[in-house]
mmCIF file of C-alpha atoms and ligand atoms in Angstrom:
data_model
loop_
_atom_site.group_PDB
_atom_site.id
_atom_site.type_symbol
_atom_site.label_atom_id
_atom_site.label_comp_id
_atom_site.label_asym_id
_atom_site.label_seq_id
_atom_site.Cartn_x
_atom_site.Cartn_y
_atom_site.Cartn_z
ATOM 1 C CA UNK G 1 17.188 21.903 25.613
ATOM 2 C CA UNK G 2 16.502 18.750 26.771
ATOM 3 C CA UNK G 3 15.888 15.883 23.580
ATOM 4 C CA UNK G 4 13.691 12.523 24.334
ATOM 5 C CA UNK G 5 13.415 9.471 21.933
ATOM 6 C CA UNK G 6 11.123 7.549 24.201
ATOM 7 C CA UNK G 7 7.669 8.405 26.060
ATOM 8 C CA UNK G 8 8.833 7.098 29.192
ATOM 9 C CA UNK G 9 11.758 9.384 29.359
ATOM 10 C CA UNK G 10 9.529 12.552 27.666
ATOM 11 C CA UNK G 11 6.615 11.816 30.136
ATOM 12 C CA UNK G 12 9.034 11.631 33.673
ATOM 13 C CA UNK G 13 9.918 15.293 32.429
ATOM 14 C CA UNK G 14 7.218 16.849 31.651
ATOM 15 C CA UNK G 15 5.601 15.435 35.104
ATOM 16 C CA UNK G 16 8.400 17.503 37.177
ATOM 17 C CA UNK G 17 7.248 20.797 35.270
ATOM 18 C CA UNK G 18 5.006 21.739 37.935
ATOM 19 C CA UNK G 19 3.333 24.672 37.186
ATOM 20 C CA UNK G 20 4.501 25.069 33.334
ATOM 21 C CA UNK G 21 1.585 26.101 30.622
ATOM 22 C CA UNK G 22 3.052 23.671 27.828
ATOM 23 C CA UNK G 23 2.830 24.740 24.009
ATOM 24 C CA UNK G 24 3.050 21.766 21.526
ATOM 25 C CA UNK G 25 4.210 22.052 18.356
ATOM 26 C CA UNK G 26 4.231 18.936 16.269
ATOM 27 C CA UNK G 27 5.920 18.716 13.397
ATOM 28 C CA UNK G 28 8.052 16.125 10.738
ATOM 29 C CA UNK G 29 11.207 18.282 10.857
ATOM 30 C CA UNK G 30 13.298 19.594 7.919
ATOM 31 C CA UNK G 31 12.603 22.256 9.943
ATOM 32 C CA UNK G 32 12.053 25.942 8.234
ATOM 33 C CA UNK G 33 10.867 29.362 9.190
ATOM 34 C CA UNK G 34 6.876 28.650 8.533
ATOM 35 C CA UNK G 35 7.844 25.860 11.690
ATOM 36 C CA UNK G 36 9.964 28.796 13.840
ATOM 37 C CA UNK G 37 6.803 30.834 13.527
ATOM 38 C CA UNK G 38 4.905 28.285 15.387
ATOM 39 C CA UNK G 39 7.298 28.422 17.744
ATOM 40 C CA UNK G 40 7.427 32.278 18.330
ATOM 41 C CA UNK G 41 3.396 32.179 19.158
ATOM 42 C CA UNK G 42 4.130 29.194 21.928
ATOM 43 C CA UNK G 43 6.913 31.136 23.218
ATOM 44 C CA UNK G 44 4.209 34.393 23.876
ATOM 45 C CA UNK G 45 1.570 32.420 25.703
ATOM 46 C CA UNK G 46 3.570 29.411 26.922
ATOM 47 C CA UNK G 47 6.463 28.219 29.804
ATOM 48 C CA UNK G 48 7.817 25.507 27.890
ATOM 49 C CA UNK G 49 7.575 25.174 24.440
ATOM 50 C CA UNK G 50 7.911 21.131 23.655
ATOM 51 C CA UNK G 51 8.306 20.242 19.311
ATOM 52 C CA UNK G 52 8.076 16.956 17.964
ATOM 53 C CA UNK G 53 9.935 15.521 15.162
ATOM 54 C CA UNK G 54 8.354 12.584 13.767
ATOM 55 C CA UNK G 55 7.804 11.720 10.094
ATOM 56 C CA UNK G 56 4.231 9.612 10.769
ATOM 57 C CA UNK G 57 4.064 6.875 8.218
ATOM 58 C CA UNK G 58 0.206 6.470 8.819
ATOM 59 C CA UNK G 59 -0.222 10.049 6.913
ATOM 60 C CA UNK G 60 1.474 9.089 3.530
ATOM 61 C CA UNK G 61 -0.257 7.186 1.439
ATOM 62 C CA UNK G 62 2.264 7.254 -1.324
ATOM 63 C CA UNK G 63 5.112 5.051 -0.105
ATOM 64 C CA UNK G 64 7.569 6.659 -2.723
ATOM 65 C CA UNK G 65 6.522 10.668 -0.844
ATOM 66 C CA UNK G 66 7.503 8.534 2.897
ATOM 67 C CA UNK G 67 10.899 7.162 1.618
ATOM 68 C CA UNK G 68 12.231 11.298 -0.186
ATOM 69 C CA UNK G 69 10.303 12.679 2.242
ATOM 70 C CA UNK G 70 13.840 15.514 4.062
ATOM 71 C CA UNK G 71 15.424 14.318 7.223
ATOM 72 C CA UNK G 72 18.010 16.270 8.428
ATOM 73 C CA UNK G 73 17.429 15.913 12.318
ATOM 74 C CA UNK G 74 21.214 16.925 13.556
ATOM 75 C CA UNK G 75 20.302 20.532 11.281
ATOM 76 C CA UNK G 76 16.500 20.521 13.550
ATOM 77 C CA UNK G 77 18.003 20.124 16.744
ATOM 78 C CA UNK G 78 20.783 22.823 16.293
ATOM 79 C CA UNK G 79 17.835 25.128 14.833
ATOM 80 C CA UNK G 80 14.996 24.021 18.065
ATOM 81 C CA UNK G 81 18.589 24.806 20.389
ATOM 82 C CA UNK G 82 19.286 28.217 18.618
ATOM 83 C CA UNK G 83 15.279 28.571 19.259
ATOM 84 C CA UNK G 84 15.483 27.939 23.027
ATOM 85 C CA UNK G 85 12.859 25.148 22.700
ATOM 86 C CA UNK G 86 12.109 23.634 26.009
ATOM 87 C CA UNK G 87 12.122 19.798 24.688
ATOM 88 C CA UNK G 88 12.454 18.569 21.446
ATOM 89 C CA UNK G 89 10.919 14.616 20.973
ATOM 90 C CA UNK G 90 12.357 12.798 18.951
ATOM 91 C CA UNK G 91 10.615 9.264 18.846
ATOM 92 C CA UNK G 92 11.032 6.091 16.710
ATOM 93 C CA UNK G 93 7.872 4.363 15.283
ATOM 94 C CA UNK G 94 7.906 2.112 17.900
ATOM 95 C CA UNK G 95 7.287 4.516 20.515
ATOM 96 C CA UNK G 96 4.203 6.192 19.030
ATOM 97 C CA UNK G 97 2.571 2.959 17.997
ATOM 98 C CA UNK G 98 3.562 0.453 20.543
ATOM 99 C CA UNK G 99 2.672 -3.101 18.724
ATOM 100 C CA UNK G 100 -0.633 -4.320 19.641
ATOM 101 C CA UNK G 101 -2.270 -0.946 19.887
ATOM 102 C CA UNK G 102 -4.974 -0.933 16.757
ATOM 103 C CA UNK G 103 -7.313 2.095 17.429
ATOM 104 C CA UNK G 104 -10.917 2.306 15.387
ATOM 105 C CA UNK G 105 -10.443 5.236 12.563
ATOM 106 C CA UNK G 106 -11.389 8.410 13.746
ATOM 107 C CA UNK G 107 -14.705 10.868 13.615
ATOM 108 C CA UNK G 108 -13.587 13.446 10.978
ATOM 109 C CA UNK G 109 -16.976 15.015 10.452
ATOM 110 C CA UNK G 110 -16.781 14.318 6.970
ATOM 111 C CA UNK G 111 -14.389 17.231 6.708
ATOM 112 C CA UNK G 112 -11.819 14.696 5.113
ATOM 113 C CA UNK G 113 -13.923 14.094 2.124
ATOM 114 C CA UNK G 114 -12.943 16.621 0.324
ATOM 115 C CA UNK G 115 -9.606 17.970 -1.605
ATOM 116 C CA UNK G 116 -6.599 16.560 0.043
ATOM 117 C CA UNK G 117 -8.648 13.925 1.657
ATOM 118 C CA UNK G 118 -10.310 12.868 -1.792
ATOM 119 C CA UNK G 119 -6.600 12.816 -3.271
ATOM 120 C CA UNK G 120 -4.849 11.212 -0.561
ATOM 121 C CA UNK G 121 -6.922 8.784 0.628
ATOM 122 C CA UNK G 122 -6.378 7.915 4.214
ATOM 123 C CA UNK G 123 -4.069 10.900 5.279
ATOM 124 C CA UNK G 124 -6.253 12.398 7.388
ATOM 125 C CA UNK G 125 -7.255 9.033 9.165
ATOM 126 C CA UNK G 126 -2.846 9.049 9.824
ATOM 127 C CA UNK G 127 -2.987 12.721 10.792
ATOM 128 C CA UNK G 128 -5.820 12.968 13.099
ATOM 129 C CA UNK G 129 -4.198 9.435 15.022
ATOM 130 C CA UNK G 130 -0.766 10.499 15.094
ATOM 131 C CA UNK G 131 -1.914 14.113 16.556
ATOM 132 C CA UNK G 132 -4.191 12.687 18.993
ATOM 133 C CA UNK G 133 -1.409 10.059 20.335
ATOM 134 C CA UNK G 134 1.064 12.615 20.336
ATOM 135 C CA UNK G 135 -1.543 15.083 22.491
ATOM 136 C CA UNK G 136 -1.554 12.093 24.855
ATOM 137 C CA UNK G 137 2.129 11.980 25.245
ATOM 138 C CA UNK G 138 2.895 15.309 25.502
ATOM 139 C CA UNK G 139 -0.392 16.476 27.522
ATOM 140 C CA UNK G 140 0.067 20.366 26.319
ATOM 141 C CA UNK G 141 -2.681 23.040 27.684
ATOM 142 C CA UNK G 142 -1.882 24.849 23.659
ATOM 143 C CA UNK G 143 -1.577 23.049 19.946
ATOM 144 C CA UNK G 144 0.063 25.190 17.559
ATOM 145 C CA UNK G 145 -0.498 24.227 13.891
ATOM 146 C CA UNK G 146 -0.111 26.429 10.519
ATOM 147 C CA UNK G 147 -2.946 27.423 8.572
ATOM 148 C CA UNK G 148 -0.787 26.122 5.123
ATOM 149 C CA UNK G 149 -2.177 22.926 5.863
ATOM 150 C CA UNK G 150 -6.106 24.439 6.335
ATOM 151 C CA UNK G 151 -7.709 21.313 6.341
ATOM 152 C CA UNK G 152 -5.737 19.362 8.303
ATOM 153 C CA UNK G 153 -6.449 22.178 10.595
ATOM 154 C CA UNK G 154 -10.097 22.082 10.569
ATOM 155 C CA UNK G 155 -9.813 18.568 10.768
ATOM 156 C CA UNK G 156 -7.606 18.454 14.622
ATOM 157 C CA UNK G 157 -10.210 20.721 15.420
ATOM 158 C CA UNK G 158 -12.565 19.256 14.800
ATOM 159 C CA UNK G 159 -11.119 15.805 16.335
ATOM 160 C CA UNK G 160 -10.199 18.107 19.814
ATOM 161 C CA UNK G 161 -13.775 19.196 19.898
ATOM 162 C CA UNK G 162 -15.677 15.489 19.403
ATOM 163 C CA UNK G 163 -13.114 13.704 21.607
ATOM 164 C CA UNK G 164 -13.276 16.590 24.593
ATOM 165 C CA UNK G 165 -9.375 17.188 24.617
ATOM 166 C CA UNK G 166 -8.115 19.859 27.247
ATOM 167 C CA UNK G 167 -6.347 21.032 24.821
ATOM 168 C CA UNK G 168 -6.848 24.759 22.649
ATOM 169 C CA UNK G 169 -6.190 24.686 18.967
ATOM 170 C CA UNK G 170 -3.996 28.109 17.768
ATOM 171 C CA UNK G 171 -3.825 28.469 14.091
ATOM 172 C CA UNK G 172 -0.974 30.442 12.906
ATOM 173 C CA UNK G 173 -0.786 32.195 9.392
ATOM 174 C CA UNK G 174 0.866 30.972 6.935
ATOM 175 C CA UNK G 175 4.746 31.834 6.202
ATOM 176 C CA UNK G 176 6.024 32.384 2.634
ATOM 177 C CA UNK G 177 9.195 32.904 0.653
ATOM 178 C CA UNK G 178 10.167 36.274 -0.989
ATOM 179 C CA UNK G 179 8.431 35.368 -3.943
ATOM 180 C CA UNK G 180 5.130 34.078 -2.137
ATOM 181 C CA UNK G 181 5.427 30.472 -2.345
ATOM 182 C CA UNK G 182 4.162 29.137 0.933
ATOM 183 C CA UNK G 183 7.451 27.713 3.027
ATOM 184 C CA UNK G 184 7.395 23.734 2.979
ATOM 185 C CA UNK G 185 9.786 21.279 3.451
ATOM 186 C CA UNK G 186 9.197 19.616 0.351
ATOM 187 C CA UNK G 187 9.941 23.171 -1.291
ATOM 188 C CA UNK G 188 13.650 21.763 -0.766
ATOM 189 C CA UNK G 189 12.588 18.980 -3.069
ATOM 190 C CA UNK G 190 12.000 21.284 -6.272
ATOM 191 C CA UNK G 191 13.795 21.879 -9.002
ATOM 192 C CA UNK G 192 15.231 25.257 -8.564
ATOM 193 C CA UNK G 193 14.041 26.623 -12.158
ATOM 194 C CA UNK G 194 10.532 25.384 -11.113
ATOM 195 C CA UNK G 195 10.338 26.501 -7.982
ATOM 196 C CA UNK G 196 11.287 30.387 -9.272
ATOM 197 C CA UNK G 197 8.369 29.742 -10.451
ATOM 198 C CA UNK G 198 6.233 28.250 -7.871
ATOM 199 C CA UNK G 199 4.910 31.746 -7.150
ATOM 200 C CA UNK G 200 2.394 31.126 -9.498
ATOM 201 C CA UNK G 201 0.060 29.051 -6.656
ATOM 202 C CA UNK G 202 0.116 32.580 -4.610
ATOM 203 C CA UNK G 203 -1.061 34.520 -7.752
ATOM 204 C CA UNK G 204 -3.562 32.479 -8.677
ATOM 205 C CA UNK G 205 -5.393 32.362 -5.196
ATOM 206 C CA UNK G 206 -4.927 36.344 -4.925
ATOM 207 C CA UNK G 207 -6.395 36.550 -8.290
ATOM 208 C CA UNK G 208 -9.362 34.242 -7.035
ATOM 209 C CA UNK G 209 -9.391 36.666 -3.851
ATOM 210 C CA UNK G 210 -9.680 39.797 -6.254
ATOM 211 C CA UNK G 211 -11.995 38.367 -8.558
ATOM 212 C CA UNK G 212 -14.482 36.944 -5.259
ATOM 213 C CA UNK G 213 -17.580 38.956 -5.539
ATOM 214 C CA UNK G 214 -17.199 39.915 -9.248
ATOM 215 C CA UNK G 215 -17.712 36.643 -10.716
ATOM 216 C CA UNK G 216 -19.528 33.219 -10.063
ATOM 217 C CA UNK G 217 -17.225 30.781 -7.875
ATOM 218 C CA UNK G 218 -17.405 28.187 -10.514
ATOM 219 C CA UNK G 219 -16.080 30.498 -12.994
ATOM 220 C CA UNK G 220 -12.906 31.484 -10.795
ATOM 221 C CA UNK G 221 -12.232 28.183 -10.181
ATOM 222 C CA UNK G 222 -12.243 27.073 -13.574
ATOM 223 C CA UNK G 223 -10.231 30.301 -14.482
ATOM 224 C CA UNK G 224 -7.796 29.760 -11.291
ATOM 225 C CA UNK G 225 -7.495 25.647 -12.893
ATOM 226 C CA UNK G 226 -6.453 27.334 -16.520
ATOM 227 C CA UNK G 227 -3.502 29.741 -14.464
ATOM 228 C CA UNK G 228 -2.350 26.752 -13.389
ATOM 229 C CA UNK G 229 -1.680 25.316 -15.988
ATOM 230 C CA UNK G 230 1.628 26.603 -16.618
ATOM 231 C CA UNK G 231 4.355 24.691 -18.166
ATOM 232 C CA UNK G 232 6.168 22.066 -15.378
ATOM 233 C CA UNK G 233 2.876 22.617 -13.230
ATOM 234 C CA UNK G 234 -0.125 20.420 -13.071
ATOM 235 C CA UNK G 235 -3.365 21.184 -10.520
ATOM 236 C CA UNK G 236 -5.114 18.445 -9.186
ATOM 237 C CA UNK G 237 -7.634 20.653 -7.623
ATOM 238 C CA UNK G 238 -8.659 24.272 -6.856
ATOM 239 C CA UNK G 239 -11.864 24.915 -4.678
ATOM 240 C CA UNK G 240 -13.149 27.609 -3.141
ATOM 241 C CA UNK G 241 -15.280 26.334 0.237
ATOM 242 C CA UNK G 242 -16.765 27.168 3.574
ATOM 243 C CA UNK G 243 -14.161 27.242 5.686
ATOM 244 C CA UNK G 244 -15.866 25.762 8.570
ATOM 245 C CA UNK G 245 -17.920 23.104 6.608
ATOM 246 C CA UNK G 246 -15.088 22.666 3.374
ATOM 247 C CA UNK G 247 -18.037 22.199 1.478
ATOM 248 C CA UNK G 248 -18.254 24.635 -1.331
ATOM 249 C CA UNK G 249 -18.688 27.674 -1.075
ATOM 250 C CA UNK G 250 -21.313 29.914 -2.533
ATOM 251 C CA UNK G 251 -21.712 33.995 -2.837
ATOM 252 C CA UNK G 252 -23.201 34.132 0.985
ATOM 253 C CA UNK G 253 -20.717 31.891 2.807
ATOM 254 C CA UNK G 254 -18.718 34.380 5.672
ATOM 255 C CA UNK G 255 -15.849 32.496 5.667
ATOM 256 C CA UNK G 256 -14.089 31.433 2.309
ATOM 257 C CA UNK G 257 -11.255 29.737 1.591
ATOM 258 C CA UNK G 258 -9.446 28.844 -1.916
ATOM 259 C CA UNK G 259 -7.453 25.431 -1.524
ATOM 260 C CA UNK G 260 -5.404 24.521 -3.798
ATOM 261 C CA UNK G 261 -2.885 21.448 -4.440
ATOM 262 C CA UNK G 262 -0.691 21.470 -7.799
ATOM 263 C CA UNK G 263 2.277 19.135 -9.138
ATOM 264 C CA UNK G 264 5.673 21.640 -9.825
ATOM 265 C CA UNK G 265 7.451 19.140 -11.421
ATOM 266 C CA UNK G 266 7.766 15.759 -9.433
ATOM 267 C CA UNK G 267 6.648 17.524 -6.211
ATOM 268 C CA UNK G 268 3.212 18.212 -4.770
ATOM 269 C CA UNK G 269 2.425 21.610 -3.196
ATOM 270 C CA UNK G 270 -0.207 22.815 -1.173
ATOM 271 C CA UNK G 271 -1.364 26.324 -0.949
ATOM 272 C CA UNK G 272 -4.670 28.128 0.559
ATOM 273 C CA UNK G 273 -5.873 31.854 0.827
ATOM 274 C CA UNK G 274 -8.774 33.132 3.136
ATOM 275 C CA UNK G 275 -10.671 35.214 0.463
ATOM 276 C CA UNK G 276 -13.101 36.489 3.129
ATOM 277 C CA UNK G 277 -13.901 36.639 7.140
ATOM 278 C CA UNK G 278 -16.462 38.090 7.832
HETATM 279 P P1 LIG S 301 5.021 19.650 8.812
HETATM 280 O O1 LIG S 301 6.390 19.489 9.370
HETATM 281 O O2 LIG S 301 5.003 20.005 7.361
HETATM 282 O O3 LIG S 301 4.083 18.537 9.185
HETATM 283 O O4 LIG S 301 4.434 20.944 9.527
HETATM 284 C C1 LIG S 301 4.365 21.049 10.926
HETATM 285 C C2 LIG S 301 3.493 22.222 11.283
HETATM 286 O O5 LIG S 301 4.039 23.406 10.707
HETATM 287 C C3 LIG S 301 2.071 22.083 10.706
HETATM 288 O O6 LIG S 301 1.137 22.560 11.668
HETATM 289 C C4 LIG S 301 2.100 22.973 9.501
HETATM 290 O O7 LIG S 301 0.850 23.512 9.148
HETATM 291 C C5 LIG S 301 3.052 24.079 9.952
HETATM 292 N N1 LIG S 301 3.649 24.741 8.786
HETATM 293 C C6 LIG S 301 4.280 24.149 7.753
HETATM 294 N N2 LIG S 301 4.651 25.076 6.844
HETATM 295 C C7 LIG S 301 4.218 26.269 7.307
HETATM 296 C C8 LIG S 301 4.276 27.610 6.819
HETATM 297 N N3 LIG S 301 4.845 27.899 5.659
HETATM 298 N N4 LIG S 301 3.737 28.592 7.579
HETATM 299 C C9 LIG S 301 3.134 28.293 8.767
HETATM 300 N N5 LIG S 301 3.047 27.069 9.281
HETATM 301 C C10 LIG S 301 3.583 26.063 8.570
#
């Protein structure tokens, strides 16, 4: 595995890899299965499989989340060597925003005015930059992101489709732990009494999946709200929406998604369920 720290060094590479069909999977380390199983899909369709590791400052908007926010890079590279990544890059701050370099925010399609963007405002402006600079750097014909973070999701693709990037979006499903909590790296953060406990997210969006159809969306929500209310956990929101549009969702929308983002303790989880695809 070969490891870069600067674009120069990443970019001479990648331009001897004549002939590869590069799969990108950025991430900001702390590195656990949910990531692995990005890498699995790249490995199917893709030559060289190329991960980042780069915790983007521009996507936190809570400066307290940036500074506890896991780094354990010598653990990452042992786990992308084990992996048989390609090339892992592993740049300073620097190197994805030289100085100087101010670009104007971003079209998001509105798709960031909704959950995670309404709570955290500004992280999709960070995510959306830091993808599209690190797209530019790496130049890979397949993105692989995790449908655990839906929006953000939604949000690249949309980005990929409005700028014209030769590059193709593949969604992977999301990974869990035994007891259903969706893997994060922040799950590390948790207190481990709580986090026995953080199944409850993944009940309460199979209960909204169950109860789809049977009752009006407002009411599941509302119900879905009250199950998470649980002692040590504290939802900030729970919405059923479109999942092309994020906008909510009503009785005759195809494709519906329950998002969901709840305090467990001191640490803030996301969680989502496709109810129904049709
Ligand atoms: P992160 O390091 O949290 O920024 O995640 C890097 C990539 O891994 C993103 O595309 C995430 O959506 C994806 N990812 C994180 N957790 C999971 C999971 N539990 N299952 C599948 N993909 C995941």
């Amino acid at each position: 595995m070969y490891v870069f720290r600067t674009v120069t060094g990443i970019r001479k590479h990648l331009d001897q890899q004549h002939g590869a069909v590069i799969g990108f999977i950025p991430t900001m380390g702390a590195l656990h299965d949910g990531h692995l199983s990005l890498m699995v899909q790249a490995k199917e369709k893709c030559t060289l499989t190329v991960t980042s590791i780069f915790v983007n400052p521009t996507q936190f908007n809570d400066p307290e989340d940036l500074a506890r926010y896991p780094r354990t890079l010598d653990h990452d590279l042992n786990v992308l060597l084990q992996e048989n990544c390609g090339v892992a890059f592993v740049p300073e701050v620097e190197e994805v925003y030289p100085a100087g370099q101010n670009e104007p925010p971003l079209d998001l399609g509105g798709l960031d005015q909704s959950m995670e963007g309404m709570h955290r405002p500004g992280h999709f402006q960070g995510v959306a930059q830091v993808v599209r600079r690190l797209l530019e750097i790496v130049q890979p014909e397949f993105l692989y992101m995790g449908q655990k973070d839906f929006q953000q999701g939604a949000i690249v693709g949309h980005m990929i489709k409005t700028l014209g990037l030769p590059v193709t979006l593949v969604m992977c499903p999301t990974v869990r732990e035994s007891n259903g909590l969706a893997m994060s790296s922040r799950n590390e953060l948790l207190d481990p009494e709580i986090r026995s406990r953080a199944s409850l997210l993944y009940k309460t969006l199979n209960y909204a999946a169950d109860a789809l159809g049977a009752g009006s969306i407002e009411k599941i929500q509302h119900e879905c709200l009250q199950k998470l209310e649980a002692p040590g956990f504290k939802p900030e929101y729970f919405e059923i929406v479109d999942g092309h549009t994020l906008k909510p969702a009503t009785q005759d929308t195809n494709f519906v998604v329950a998002c969901c983002a709840v305090w467990a303790g001191d640490v803030r989880l996301i969680d989502n369920l496709i109810l129904r695809d049709v």
